[in-house]
Amino acid sequence: MRDVSIIGIGQTKVDEHWDRSLRHLAGEAVLAAMADAGVETADALYVGNMLSGLLTGQEHLGALVADFVGLRGIEAIKVEAASGSGAAALRQGYAAVAGGLSDLVVVVGVEKMSDASSSETTAGLVMAADADYESVHGLTFVGINALLMRRYMHEYGVPHEAFAGFTVNAHRNAVNTPYAMFRQPVTADQFKRAKMVADPINLLDSSAIGDGAAAVVLAPTAVAREYGNGRGVRSLASSIATDAMAVHDRPDPLWLSAVEASAFKAYQQAGVGPRDIDLFELHDAFSIMSALSLEASGFAERGKGTWLAQAGEIALEGKIPVCTMGGLKARGHPVGATGVYQVVEVVEQLRGAAGENQLPNARLGMAQNIGGSGASVITHILEAYD
Amino acid sequence: MRDVSIIGIGQTKVDEHWDRSLRHLAGEAVLAAMADAGVETADALYVGNMLSGLLTGQEHLGALVADFVGLRGIEAIKVEAASGSGAAALRQGYAAVAGGLSDLVVVVGVEKMSDASSSETTAGLVMAADADYESVHGLTFVGINALLMRRYMHEYGVPHEAFAGFTVNAHRNAVNTPYAMFRQPVTADQFKRAKMVADPINLLDSSAIGDGAAAVVLAPTAVAREYGNGRGVRSLASSIATDAMAVHDRPDPLWLSAVEASAFKAYQQAGVGPRDIDLFELHDAFSIMSALSLEASGFAERGKGTWLAQAGEIALEGKIPVCTMGGLKARGHPVGATGVYQVVEVVEQLRGAAGENQLPNARLGMAQNIGGSGASVITHILEAYD
């Protein structure tokens, strides 16, 4: 297989984009990424999206976006893996370049959620769970996560306040991120007093849905120098793993086995371990997912994910910085776009283009995108090269 | 890239399966294909589906189906390209094996439509068209095809009766197909007297939506002999092309340029031409699409697609047999599953396992799956080998 580099990145601000349609968001991100790469064409386009059918009455996004961005005619499909759709689309683009099927690929994650009512959005998000055995009983997606968080607090004796560190870190990092949805800092006290959503998950445990799109351009590393600008960034690993769809079917609901499998497949492909990773863009859809992801990815012991946050180790100056540009919590979580935002942010850090939030000497970055409450997990490890 | 073979096939009857959920249909097809191949595991699963979100409140089918069929943990995603979703998923599975990312891949197309009301289904199908510029005006999916058919009849001076041959052929072939939805023959007179749906498209111009799933197992040809049974079938070509999303954006609405691009890319990959193809499973969602597909794929001159049907050349004993097991019209059209059914049928013919409808000496078969009214087109060419 061929070595693959990311030669261009682009993104929109995550926001309530009332004045723009899904195609405009995807188009802005794709054209920005192509301009960044210095290319005017591509062989194939992979679109990550979860909810356009239900929320905007539009499927068939591969052809739609290809047409809109001036790539009419090229190979184009949509890829869906719930909230993991963005990185799942990237995985397909990676496979096309690595496998020799395409030489120049665009991947875009896009979601347009503001146009729908909150009840439609709630119905949409729970499509990530098991319709026949979970949502049929009235369980919402935040409800599933609340059950996990309650169980975690009970099982490990961790108080709710222990999760504050994730939110404080994400908001602190978003202050300097121009495309983030919420650029104001949040204190542990504000976290404690936030309104309840689904006990014990409160508003500040929860990421913010929104509208947005992020895109990357991929090419074989052997020719990457002909394109793009800035430091080279190549993909050392790309992996997907799955788990039981319904949480009640998992032997241990507090262990995200697909996170473990996906992360360790990625470590193996890259020939590295958790200690080598300089930053970790994890899937903080809810604060409980941050703790569970750190544990199953090998960064924290079981039941001790919140310790890293409390000790400041997830901050920009910590041992394993997470959500360096704000994460899902504060950059925002346009569901099917999130996985590509995470990778764009890793590329920014590895290029040395992360502005005020730049990590010194970042060489290896990991991005992990989760579909549903852990049923699909996609991990990419990227490396900077000169 | 590696040569890829289809080592197993499976499918359910296309029907109104009131007693079974989407996962049961997909499961039956996947397990049948794996049993046919003689395998008990797989590296990756690609699910083609268009409408499960809107019609059944379930997305995230990659993890769902992997879990249900006993493949919990493996790489799994859903692929969507409207009514081309099935073949688009196959294209991803092909890429994974050809590119060396996976050694044993399952692809399943599945759609469950009976549970929804006809208005929900109508709203679902038109998501294949442009929501902002076509369906927003109240245009339905059959309405778009009706505009194309009216234009065709006007432009080329072809009467409606000329399309009867497609329907008569499809129904004749479905009589012997155990998994077909409509196994009764239809006469040209019945075609003429059928109820109008969207002038000039009548009920017998239209394929039947339904519930169903079809699956294939893929492996490198180099090891295909270790698995499976029957004659070997390998993929000589796999291609996707796209076109303008909205019909009004196409310079010539009667020329399906993505059909042409996809078919001729496939011919080039396979090193063959239309004359070498022994059977063509085309996308007869409406009879007008059969004519347009034959023309743009190089089997008929422009405006003369119906001549082939009238001359009997699309019959089992004709020059270019189409819809050999009943096609979308009579086997049925479970939207996101159709592309995989088409390939399963080509494999049946190439293996010599097509029963009463077996073509003598079929060596090269082509399957072409269309998303929307031609915005995404996926073509596969398969070859039998001993």
Short mmCIF file of N, CA and C in Angstrom, two decimals, chain A residues 1 21 23 46 50 53-54 56-64 66-67 71-82 88 91-92 94-95 98-101 126-133 135 240-246 249-251 265 371-372 375-376, chain B residues 1 21 23 46 50 53-54 56-64 66-67 71-82 88 91-92 94-95 98-101 126-133 135 240-246 249-251 265 371-372 375-376:
data_model
loop_
_atom_site.label_atom_id
_atom_site.label_comp_id
_atom_site.label_asym_id
_atom_site.label_seq_id
_atom_site.Cartn_x
_atom_site.Cartn_y
_atom_site.Cartn_z
N MET A 1 0.83 -1.20 0.00
CA MET A 1 0.00 0.00 0.00
C MET A 1 0.87 1.26 0.00
N SER A 21 -27.19 26.69 3.03
CA SER A 21 -27.62 25.30 2.90
C SER A 21 -26.43 24.37 3.11
N ARG A 23 -25.10 22.35 1.09
CA ARG A 23 -24.11 22.35 0.00
C ARG A 23 -23.15 23.52 0.11
N TYR A 46 -15.34 11.86 -0.99
CA TYR A 46 -16.04 11.07 0.02
C TYR A 46 -16.67 12.04 1.01
N MET A 50 -24.37 12.29 8.61
CA MET A 50 -25.31 11.36 9.25
C MET A 50 -26.76 11.71 9.00
N GLY A 53 -30.69 13.38 5.44
CA GLY A 53 -31.97 12.88 4.97
C GLY A 53 -33.10 13.30 5.88
N LEU A 54 -32.97 12.96 7.14
CA LEU A 54 -34.05 13.25 8.09
C LEU A 54 -34.23 14.75 8.31
N THR A 56 -32.95 17.50 6.47
CA THR A 56 -33.09 18.46 5.37
C THR A 56 -33.69 17.85 4.11
N GLY A 57 -34.11 16.58 4.16
CA GLY A 57 -34.76 15.98 2.99
C GLY A 57 -33.82 15.77 1.82
N GLN A 58 -32.53 15.66 2.11
CA GLN A 58 -31.55 15.50 1.04
C GLN A 58 -30.62 14.35 1.33
N GLU A 59 -30.64 13.31 0.47
CA GLU A 59 -29.59 12.29 0.49
C GLU A 59 -28.75 12.50 -0.76
N HIS A 60 -27.91 11.50 -1.09
CA HIS A 60 -27.18 11.55 -2.35
C HIS A 60 -26.16 12.68 -2.35
N LEU A 61 -25.50 12.87 -1.20
CA LEU A 61 -24.60 14.01 -1.04
C LEU A 61 -23.31 13.90 -1.85
N GLY A 62 -22.93 12.68 -2.23
CA GLY A 62 -21.72 12.54 -3.03
C GLY A 62 -21.86 13.34 -4.32
N ALA A 63 -22.90 13.00 -5.09
CA ALA A 63 -23.12 13.69 -6.37
C ALA A 63 -23.43 15.17 -6.14
N LEU A 64 -24.21 15.47 -5.10
CA LEU A 64 -24.61 16.86 -4.83
C LEU A 64 -23.40 17.76 -4.61
N ALA A 66 -20.13 17.07 -5.18
CA ALA A 66 -19.20 17.05 -6.33
C ALA A 66 -19.66 18.07 -7.37
N ASP A 67 -20.94 18.04 -7.67
CA ASP A 67 -21.53 18.97 -8.64
C ASP A 67 -21.33 20.42 -8.20
N LEU A 71 -16.72 19.73 -9.37
CA LEU A 71 -16.09 18.44 -9.67
C LEU A 71 -17.10 17.48 -10.30
N ARG A 72 -18.09 18.03 -10.98
CA ARG A 72 -19.12 17.21 -11.62
C ARG A 72 -18.48 16.09 -12.44
N GLY A 73 -18.96 14.89 -12.22
CA GLY A 73 -18.47 13.76 -13.00
C GLY A 73 -17.58 12.80 -12.23
N ILE A 74 -16.89 13.30 -11.20
CA ILE A 74 -15.94 12.42 -10.51
C ILE A 74 -16.66 11.40 -9.64
N GLU A 75 -15.93 10.36 -9.26
CA GLU A 75 -16.42 9.37 -8.31
C GLU A 75 -16.77 10.08 -7.00
N ALA A 76 -17.96 9.79 -6.45
CA ALA A 76 -18.37 10.46 -5.22
C ALA A 76 -19.43 9.63 -4.51
N ILE A 77 -19.26 9.45 -3.21
CA ILE A 77 -20.26 8.74 -2.40
C ILE A 77 -20.38 9.42 -1.04
N LYS A 78 -21.45 9.04 -0.34
CA LYS A 78 -21.61 9.43 1.06
C LYS A 78 -21.31 8.23 1.95
N VAL A 79 -20.67 8.48 3.08
CA VAL A 79 -20.35 7.44 4.06
C VAL A 79 -21.01 7.80 5.38
N GLU A 80 -21.60 6.81 6.03
CA GLU A 80 -22.30 7.07 7.28
C GLU A 80 -21.91 6.05 8.34
N ALA A 81 -21.56 6.55 9.51
CA ALA A 81 -21.31 5.72 10.68
C ALA A 81 -21.72 6.55 11.90
N ALA A 82 -22.95 7.07 11.86
CA ALA A 82 -23.49 7.92 12.93
C ALA A 82 -22.54 9.10 13.16
N ALA A 88 -15.07 8.09 9.16
CA ALA A 88 -15.32 6.91 8.33
C ALA A 88 -15.16 7.27 6.86
N ARG A 91 -11.50 7.48 6.20
CA ARG A 91 -10.97 6.12 6.07
C ARG A 91 -11.15 5.61 4.62
N GLN A 92 -12.29 5.92 3.99
CA GLN A 92 -12.51 5.48 2.61
C GLN A 92 -11.60 6.22 1.64
N TYR A 94 -8.71 7.48 2.44
CA TYR A 94 -7.38 6.91 2.71
C TYR A 94 -7.20 5.60 1.95
N ALA A 95 -8.22 4.72 2.02
CA ALA A 95 -8.14 3.42 1.34
C ALA A 95 -7.97 3.61 -0.16
N ALA A 98 -4.28 4.89 -0.59
CA ALA A 98 -3.32 3.87 -0.16
C ALA A 98 -3.37 2.66 -1.10
N GLY A 99 -4.56 2.29 -1.51
CA GLY A 99 -4.72 1.10 -2.34
C GLY A 99 -4.42 1.33 -3.82
N GLY A 100 -4.18 2.57 -4.19
CA GLY A 100 -3.82 2.84 -5.58
C GLY A 100 -5.00 3.05 -6.51
N LEU A 101 -6.22 3.21 -5.97
CA LEU A 101 -7.39 3.43 -6.82
C LEU A 101 -7.51 4.89 -7.25
N VAL A 126 -30.70 9.86 17.95
CA VAL A 126 -30.87 8.52 18.53
C VAL A 126 -30.88 7.43 17.46
N MET A 127 -30.87 7.82 16.18
CA MET A 127 -30.72 6.81 15.12
C MET A 127 -29.34 6.15 15.17
N ALA A 128 -28.43 6.74 15.97
CA ALA A 128 -27.12 6.11 16.19
C ALA A 128 -27.22 4.90 17.09
N ALA A 129 -28.30 4.82 17.87
CA ALA A 129 -28.50 3.72 18.81
C ALA A 129 -29.38 2.66 18.15
N ASP A 130 -29.73 1.63 18.90
CA ASP A 130 -30.49 0.52 18.36
C ASP A 130 -31.99 0.86 18.37
N ALA A 131 -32.56 1.05 17.17
CA ALA A 131 -33.94 1.50 17.08
C ALA A 131 -34.92 0.46 17.62
N ASP A 132 -34.60 -0.81 17.43
CA ASP A 132 -35.54 -1.86 17.84
C ASP A 132 -35.46 -2.20 19.33
N TYR A 133 -34.32 -1.90 19.97
CA TYR A 133 -34.15 -2.32 21.36
C TYR A 133 -33.78 -1.19 22.31
N SER A 135 -34.05 2.89 21.37
CA SER A 135 -34.89 4.09 21.22
C SER A 135 -36.38 3.75 21.20
N ILE A 240 -10.81 1.22 11.76
CA ILE A 240 -12.19 1.22 12.25
C ILE A 240 -12.42 -0.05 13.04
N ALA A 241 -13.10 0.07 14.17
CA ALA A 241 -13.56 -1.12 14.89
C ALA A 241 -15.00 -0.87 15.33
N THR A 242 -15.74 -1.95 15.53
CA THR A 242 -17.13 -1.81 15.96
C THR A 242 -17.36 -2.57 17.26
N ASP A 243 -18.53 -2.36 17.83
CA ASP A 243 -18.91 -3.02 19.08
C ASP A 243 -20.40 -3.36 19.00
N ALA A 244 -20.92 -3.97 20.02
CA ALA A 244 -22.35 -4.21 20.09
C ALA A 244 -23.07 -2.88 19.90
N MET A 245 -24.14 -2.91 19.11
CA MET A 245 -24.90 -1.69 18.83
C MET A 245 -25.55 -1.15 20.10
N ALA A 246 -26.25 -2.01 20.84
CA ALA A 246 -26.96 -1.59 22.05
C ALA A 246 -26.03 -1.72 23.26
N ASP A 249 -26.02 -4.83 25.42
CA ASP A 249 -25.43 -6.06 24.88
C ASP A 249 -23.92 -6.15 25.13
N ARG A 250 -23.37 -5.12 25.75
CA ARG A 250 -21.90 -5.14 25.99
C ARG A 250 -21.61 -5.75 27.35
N PRO A 251 -20.66 -6.69 27.39
CA PRO A 251 -20.35 -7.36 28.66
C PRO A 251 -20.02 -6.36 29.76
N LYS A 265 -5.19 -1.14 17.11
CA LYS A 265 -4.88 -1.42 15.69
C LYS A 265 -4.07 -0.26 15.12
N GLY A 371 -18.82 6.72 16.65
CA GLY A 371 -20.20 6.66 16.19
C GLY A 371 -21.08 6.09 17.28
N GLY A 372 -22.16 6.81 17.61
CA GLY A 372 -23.04 6.37 18.68
C GLY A 372 -22.31 6.39 20.01
N ALA A 375 -20.27 2.24 19.31
CA ALA A 375 -20.45 1.09 18.43
C ALA A 375 -19.55 1.15 17.19
N SER A 376 -19.14 2.34 16.78
CA SER A 376 -18.18 2.49 15.68
C SER A 376 -17.10 3.45 16.13
N MET B 1 -2.58 -3.22 -7.86
CA MET B 1 -3.82 -3.64 -7.19
C MET B 1 -4.06 -5.13 -7.41
N SER B 21 -37.49 -7.27 10.54
CA SER B 21 -36.84 -5.96 10.60
C SER B 21 -35.69 -5.93 9.59
N ARG B 23 -32.61 -5.59 10.10
CA ARG B 23 -31.43 -6.40 10.46
C ARG B 23 -31.63 -7.86 10.09
N TYR B 46 -19.44 -3.78 4.35
CA TYR B 46 -19.92 -2.54 3.74
C TYR B 46 -21.41 -2.70 3.48
N MET B 50 -30.20 3.30 1.50
CA MET B 50 -30.55 4.71 1.29
C MET B 50 -31.48 5.25 2.37
N GLY B 53 -32.84 5.58 7.74
CA GLY B 53 -33.03 6.66 8.71
C GLY B 53 -34.45 7.20 8.67
N LEU B 54 -34.85 7.64 7.51
CA LEU B 54 -36.16 8.26 7.38
C LEU B 54 -37.30 7.27 7.60
N THR B 56 -37.22 3.99 9.00
CA THR B 56 -37.27 3.10 10.16
C THR B 56 -36.57 3.68 11.39
N GLY B 57 -36.10 4.92 11.31
CA GLY B 57 -35.47 5.54 12.49
C GLY B 57 -34.16 4.89 12.89
N GLN B 58 -33.50 4.27 11.93
CA GLN B 58 -32.24 3.57 12.25
C GLN B 58 -31.15 3.96 11.26
N GLU B 59 -30.09 4.59 11.77
CA GLU B 59 -28.87 4.76 10.97
C GLU B 59 -27.81 3.84 11.59
N HIS B 60 -26.55 4.06 11.19
CA HIS B 60 -25.45 3.31 11.83
C HIS B 60 -25.53 1.82 11.50
N LEU B 61 -25.89 1.52 10.24
CA LEU B 61 -26.14 0.12 9.85
C LEU B 61 -24.87 -0.73 9.79
N GLY B 62 -23.72 -0.09 9.64
CA GLY B 62 -22.49 -0.89 9.62
C GLY B 62 -22.35 -1.67 10.90
N ALA B 63 -22.34 -0.96 12.03
CA ALA B 63 -22.20 -1.62 13.33
C ALA B 63 -23.39 -2.52 13.61
N LEU B 64 -24.58 -2.07 13.25
CA LEU B 64 -25.80 -2.85 13.54
C LEU B 64 -25.76 -4.22 12.88
N ALA B 66 -23.12 -5.78 11.43
CA ALA B 66 -21.94 -6.56 11.87
C ALA B 66 -22.25 -7.28 13.17
N ASP B 67 -22.82 -6.54 14.10
CA ASP B 67 -23.19 -7.10 15.40
C ASP B 67 -24.18 -8.25 15.23
N LEU B 71 -20.43 -10.75 13.57
CA LEU B 71 -19.13 -10.19 13.19
C LEU B 71 -18.80 -8.97 14.05
N ARG B 72 -19.35 -8.94 15.25
CA ARG B 72 -19.12 -7.81 16.16
C ARG B 72 -17.62 -7.51 16.25
N GLY B 73 -17.29 -6.25 16.09
CA GLY B 73 -15.89 -5.84 16.24
C GLY B 73 -15.22 -5.48 14.94
N ILE B 74 -15.67 -6.06 13.81
CA ILE B 74 -14.96 -5.81 12.55
C ILE B 74 -15.24 -4.41 12.02
N GLU B 75 -14.40 -3.98 11.10
CA GLU B 75 -14.61 -2.72 10.39
C GLU B 75 -15.95 -2.79 9.67
N ALA B 76 -16.77 -1.74 9.80
CA ALA B 76 -18.08 -1.75 9.16
C ALA B 76 -18.58 -0.33 8.98
N ILE B 77 -19.08 -0.02 7.79
CA ILE B 77 -19.68 1.29 7.53
C ILE B 77 -20.89 1.13 6.62
N LYS B 78 -21.68 2.20 6.56
CA LYS B 78 -22.76 2.29 5.58
C LYS B 78 -22.34 3.23 4.44
N VAL B 79 -22.74 2.88 3.23
CA VAL B 79 -22.44 3.69 2.06
C VAL B 79 -23.77 4.08 1.41
N GLU B 80 -23.86 5.34 1.00
CA GLU B 80 -25.12 5.81 0.41
C GLU B 80 -24.85 6.57 -0.88
N ALA B 81 -25.58 6.22 -1.92
CA ALA B 81 -25.57 6.96 -3.18
C ALA B 81 -26.96 6.80 -3.78
N ALA B 82 -27.98 7.15 -2.98
CA ALA B 82 -29.40 7.01 -3.37
C ALA B 82 -29.66 5.59 -3.84
N ALA B 88 -22.51 1.05 -4.83
CA ALA B 88 -21.50 1.94 -4.26
C ALA B 88 -20.82 1.26 -3.07
N ARG B 91 -18.44 -1.23 -4.47
CA ARG B 91 -17.24 -0.53 -4.92
C ARG B 91 -16.26 -0.32 -3.76
N GLN B 92 -16.78 0.00 -2.57
CA GLN B 92 -15.90 0.19 -1.41
C GLN B 92 -15.28 -1.13 -0.98
N TYR B 94 -14.76 -3.68 -2.92
CA TYR B 94 -13.79 -3.98 -3.98
C TYR B 94 -12.48 -3.23 -3.72
N ALA B 95 -12.60 -1.94 -3.40
CA ALA B 95 -11.41 -1.12 -3.17
C ALA B 95 -10.59 -1.67 -2.00
N ALA B 98 -8.97 -4.97 -3.39
CA ALA B 98 -8.03 -4.67 -4.48
C ALA B 98 -6.82 -3.90 -3.94
N GLY B 99 -7.07 -2.98 -3.01
CA GLY B 99 -6.00 -2.13 -2.50
C GLY B 99 -5.15 -2.79 -1.42
N GLY B 100 -5.57 -3.98 -0.98
CA GLY B 100 -4.76 -4.68 0.02
C GLY B 100 -5.08 -4.32 1.45
N LEU B 101 -6.17 -3.61 1.69
CA LEU B 101 -6.53 -3.25 3.06
C LEU B 101 -7.24 -4.39 3.78
N VAL B 126 -37.51 10.89 -3.15
CA VAL B 126 -37.13 12.14 -3.81
C VAL B 126 -35.89 12.77 -3.16
N MET B 127 -35.43 12.20 -2.05
CA MET B 127 -34.17 12.67 -1.47
C MET B 127 -32.99 12.36 -2.39
N ALA B 128 -33.21 11.53 -3.42
CA ALA B 128 -32.19 11.27 -4.44
C ALA B 128 -32.02 12.46 -5.37
N ALA B 129 -33.04 13.33 -5.43
CA ALA B 129 -32.99 14.50 -6.31
C ALA B 129 -32.52 15.72 -5.52
N ASP B 130 -32.51 16.86 -6.16
CA ASP B 130 -31.99 18.06 -5.52
C ASP B 130 -33.08 18.69 -4.65
N ALA B 131 -32.88 18.65 -3.33
CA ALA B 131 -33.92 19.12 -2.40
C ALA B 131 -34.16 20.61 -2.54
N ASP B 132 -33.10 21.37 -2.81
CA ASP B 132 -33.23 22.83 -2.85
C ASP B 132 -33.80 23.34 -4.18
N TYR B 133 -33.66 22.55 -5.25
CA TYR B 133 -34.06 23.06 -6.57
C TYR B 133 -35.04 22.17 -7.32
N SER B 135 -37.14 18.99 -5.55
CA SER B 135 -38.26 18.54 -4.73
C SER B 135 -38.92 19.69 -3.97
N ILE B 240 -17.29 4.33 -10.67
CA ILE B 240 -18.37 5.26 -10.32
C ILE B 240 -18.16 6.55 -11.10
N ALA B 241 -19.24 7.09 -11.63
CA ALA B 241 -19.18 8.44 -12.19
C ALA B 241 -20.42 9.20 -11.72
N THR B 242 -20.32 10.52 -11.72
CA THR B 242 -21.45 11.35 -11.29
C THR B 242 -21.83 12.34 -12.38
N ASP B 243 -22.95 12.98 -12.17
CA ASP B 243 -23.46 13.98 -13.12
C ASP B 243 -24.08 15.11 -12.31
N ALA B 244 -24.57 16.12 -12.99
CA ALA B 244 -25.30 17.18 -12.32
C ALA B 244 -26.43 16.55 -11.51
N MET B 245 -26.61 17.06 -10.30
CA MET B 245 -27.62 16.50 -9.41
C MET B 245 -29.02 16.75 -9.97
N ALA B 246 -29.31 17.98 -10.37
CA ALA B 246 -30.64 18.33 -10.88
C ALA B 246 -30.67 18.13 -12.39
N ASP B 249 -29.97 20.96 -14.78
CA ASP B 249 -28.60 21.45 -14.91
C ASP B 249 -27.80 20.67 -15.94
N ARG B 250 -28.43 19.65 -16.57
CA ARG B 250 -27.69 18.84 -17.54
C ARG B 250 -27.87 19.41 -18.94
N PRO B 251 -26.77 19.57 -19.67
CA PRO B 251 -26.87 20.17 -21.02
C PRO B 251 -27.87 19.42 -21.89
N LYS B 265 -15.47 3.88 -18.55
CA LYS B 265 -14.36 3.62 -17.63
C LYS B 265 -14.25 2.12 -17.37
N GLY B 371 -27.94 5.92 -9.19
CA GLY B 371 -28.45 6.70 -8.07
C GLY B 371 -29.22 7.90 -8.60
N GLY B 372 -30.47 8.05 -8.14
CA GLY B 372 -31.31 9.15 -8.62
C GLY B 372 -31.62 8.96 -10.09
N ALA B 375 -27.55 10.79 -11.48
CA ALA B 375 -26.48 11.62 -10.90
C ALA B 375 -25.32 10.77 -10.37
N SER B 376 -25.58 9.51 -10.00
CA SER B 376 -24.50 8.59 -9.60
C SER B 376 -24.68 7.29 -10.36
#
